Coordinates of C-alpha atoms in Angstrom, one line a residue:
P25 CA -80.1 -76.1 -5.6
I26 CA -81.3 -79.1 -4.1
V27 CA -80.9 -79.5 -0.5
N28 CA -81.6 -82.8 1.1
D29 CA -82.7 -84.0 4.0
F30 CA -80.7 -85.6 6.9
N31 CA -80.0 -86.6 10.5
V32 CA -77.1 -85.4 13.3
N33 CA -76.5 -87.2 16.7
T34 CA -75.8 -86.3 20.1
D35 CA -76.5 -87.6 23.6
E36 CA -78.9 -86.1 25.9
D37 CA -78.2 -83.2 28.2
V38 CA -75.8 -81.9 25.0
I39 CA -75.8 -79.0 23.0
Y40 CA -75.3 -79.9 19.6
T41 CA -73.3 -77.3 17.6
F42 CA -73.8 -77.6 13.6
T43 CA -71.0 -77.4 11.0
Q44 CA -70.8 -76.4 7.6
G45 CA -70.5 -79.7 6.6
N46 CA -73.8 -80.6 8.2
F47 CA -75.0 -78.5 5.4
T48 CA -72.7 -78.3 2.4
W49 CA -72.9 -82.2 2.1
N50 CA -76.7 -82.0 2.0
F51 CA -76.6 -79.1 -0.7
S52 CA -76.1 -79.4 -4.3
D53 CA -76.8 -76.9 -8.0
V54 CA -76.4 -78.0 -11.3
D55 CA -74.6 -75.0 -11.7
G56 CA -71.6 -75.6 -9.6
D57 CA -72.4 -72.9 -7.1
I58 CA -71.7 -72.9 -4.0
L59 CA -73.7 -72.6 -0.4
A60 CA -73.8 -69.2 0.6
Q61 CA -76.5 -69.2 3.2
I62 CA -79.3 -71.4 4.7
K63 CA -82.7 -70.3 6.3
I64 CA -84.3 -71.9 9.0
V65 CA -88.0 -72.5 8.1
T66 CA -89.0 -74.1 10.8
L67 CA -88.5 -74.4 14.4
P68 CA -88.4 -77.6 16.6
S69 CA -91.0 -78.4 19.3
A70 CA -90.2 -76.9 22.3
L71 CA -90.5 -79.8 24.0
A72 CA -87.4 -81.0 22.5
G73 CA -85.3 -78.0 22.5
V74 CA -84.3 -74.7 21.8
L75 CA -82.6 -74.0 18.1
K76 CA -80.2 -70.5 18.8
Y77 CA -77.4 -68.6 16.6
N78 CA -75.0 -67.2 18.6
G79 CA -76.9 -68.2 21.7
I80 CA -80.2 -66.3 20.9
A81 CA -83.3 -68.3 20.0
V82 CA -83.6 -68.7 16.6
T83 CA -86.8 -67.6 14.9
V84 CA -89.0 -68.9 11.9
N85 CA -87.2 -67.9 8.4
Q86 CA -84.0 -66.6 9.9
L87 CA -81.1 -66.6 7.4
V88 CA -77.3 -67.6 8.4
T89 CA -74.3 -67.8 6.1
T90 CA -72.5 -70.7 5.5
A91 CA -69.3 -68.4 6.9
N92 CA -71.7 -68.5 10.2
I93 CA -72.8 -71.9 10.7
G94 CA -71.1 -72.6 13.7
L95 CA -72.6 -70.0 15.2
L96 CA -75.7 -72.3 15.1
T97 CA -76.7 -75.0 17.8
L98 CA -79.3 -77.0 19.4
D99 CA -79.9 -76.6 23.2
P100 CA -82.2 -80.2 23.5
V101 CA -84.2 -80.2 27.0
A102 CA -82.2 -81.6 30.3
N103 CA -83.2 -84.6 30.4
Y104 CA -85.1 -84.9 26.7
D105 CA -84.0 -88.1 24.5
G106 CA -85.7 -88.1 21.0
T107 CA -85.8 -86.2 18.3
A108 CA -86.0 -82.6 17.7
S109 CA -86.7 -81.5 14.0
F110 CA -86.5 -78.5 11.8
D111 CA -86.9 -77.2 7.9
W112 CA -84.4 -75.7 6.0
N113 CA -82.9 -74.2 2.8
G114 CA -80.1 -73.4 0.5
Y115 CA -79.3 -70.6 -0.9
D116 CA -76.8 -70.5 -3.6
G117 CA -76.8 -66.6 -4.1
V118 CA -79.4 -66.3 -6.6
A119 CA -82.0 -68.7 -5.4
Y120 CA -83.3 -71.3 -2.7
A121 CA -84.3 -74.9 -3.7
V122 CA -87.9 -75.5 -4.4
T123 CA -88.5 -77.5 -1.8
D124 CA -87.8 -76.9 1.9
K125 CA -86.3 -80.3 3.9
T126 CA -86.0 -81.7 7.3
L127 CA -83.0 -81.4 9.6
T128 CA -83.4 -84.2 12.4
V129 CA -81.2 -84.4 15.4
L130 CA -81.6 -87.7 17.2
I131 CA -80.9 -87.1 20.7
W132 CA -79.9 -90.5 23.0
A133 CA -80.5 -91.2 26.4
T134 CA -77.5 -91.0 28.5
N135 CA -77.4 -93.0 32.3
D136 CA -78.2 -90.5 34.6
A137 CA -77.2 -90.5 37.9
P138 CA -79.6 -91.7 40.9
T139 CA -80.2 -89.3 43.7
V140 CA -80.9 -90.9 47.2
S141 CA -82.0 -89.0 50.0
N142 CA -81.2 -88.8 54.2
S143 CA -82.8 -91.8 55.6
T144 CA -83.2 -91.9 59.3
E145 CA -84.4 -95.6 60.8
T146 CA -85.1 -95.6 64.8
T147 CA -85.0 -98.4 67.3
N148 CA -85.0 -98.8 71.3
E149 CA -82.4 -98.1 73.2
D150 CA -80.3 -101.5 73.6
T151 CA -81.4 -103.3 70.8
T152 CA -80.1 -104.4 67.8
Y153 CA -81.9 -102.9 64.4
T154 CA -81.3 -104.2 61.3
H155 CA -81.7 -103.1 58.0
I156 CA -84.2 -103.8 55.8
S157 CA -84.0 -103.0 51.4
A158 CA -87.3 -100.4 51.7
D159 CA -84.5 -98.6 54.3
F160 CA -82.6 -97.9 51.1
T161 CA -84.9 -98.1 48.4
S162 CA -87.1 -95.9 49.7
V163 CA -85.0 -93.3 49.3
F164 CA -83.3 -93.9 46.1
T165 CA -84.7 -92.0 43.0
D166 CA -83.4 -92.8 39.4
T167 CA -84.8 -91.0 36.4
D168 CA -83.7 -93.7 34.1
G169 CA -85.7 -96.8 36.3
D170 CA -82.4 -98.0 37.0
L171 CA -83.4 -100.1 40.3
L172 CA -80.9 -100.1 43.5
S173 CA -78.1 -102.5 42.8
K174 CA -75.9 -101.1 45.9
I175 CA -75.0 -98.9 48.4
K176 CA -71.7 -97.2 49.9
I177 CA -71.4 -96.3 53.4
I178 CA -69.8 -92.8 53.4
T179 CA -70.3 -92.3 56.9
L180 CA -70.1 -94.5 60.3
P181 CA -72.2 -93.7 63.2
N182 CA -70.6 -92.1 66.4
A183 CA -69.5 -95.4 68.1
S184 CA -70.9 -94.4 71.4
H185 CA -74.2 -94.8 69.6
G186 CA -73.7 -98.2 68.0
V187 CA -71.7 -100.1 65.9
L188 CA -72.9 -101.1 62.3
K189 CA -72.4 -104.1 61.2
L190 CA -71.7 -106.3 57.7
S191 CA -73.1 -110.3 58.1
G192 CA -71.9 -109.7 62.4
I193 CA -68.5 -108.1 61.2
S194 CA -67.9 -104.2 62.1
I195 CA -68.1 -102.2 59.2
T196 CA -64.9 -99.6 59.7

């Protein structure tokens, strides 16, 4: 038999479930034999993710029957984008392919929600406080590196403590 290198795609933070087709489309046999099982020859880098079979980490040279390939998954490391590769081989019931090939999972970056923390500003009594952009940007974090583009007011201060205004107009 002959096996081929191939790629599959998934998004960041999404477990990829392999299909029989992933491997059968990349397997051929001059005798017309079908793919009986695959062998996982190497594992992806632990920095990229964990290859699992039925929820348990795969080991080097682990065998997976064609019927059970749907139990094979790649669980990417949280927020990882890049590639996760491993070598595989195919068995036709008589022999394995002479040469192992590489399966590469392309893990695409997705936009992660930014995080904000509470902000407390202090001013003297009976003195208007004008917010500056640093009041908001200093408590804003985005793992994707995006900049703060706008804010949303969720709650207003107790009216006995003051009124929040935008361009001189009270926010309600």
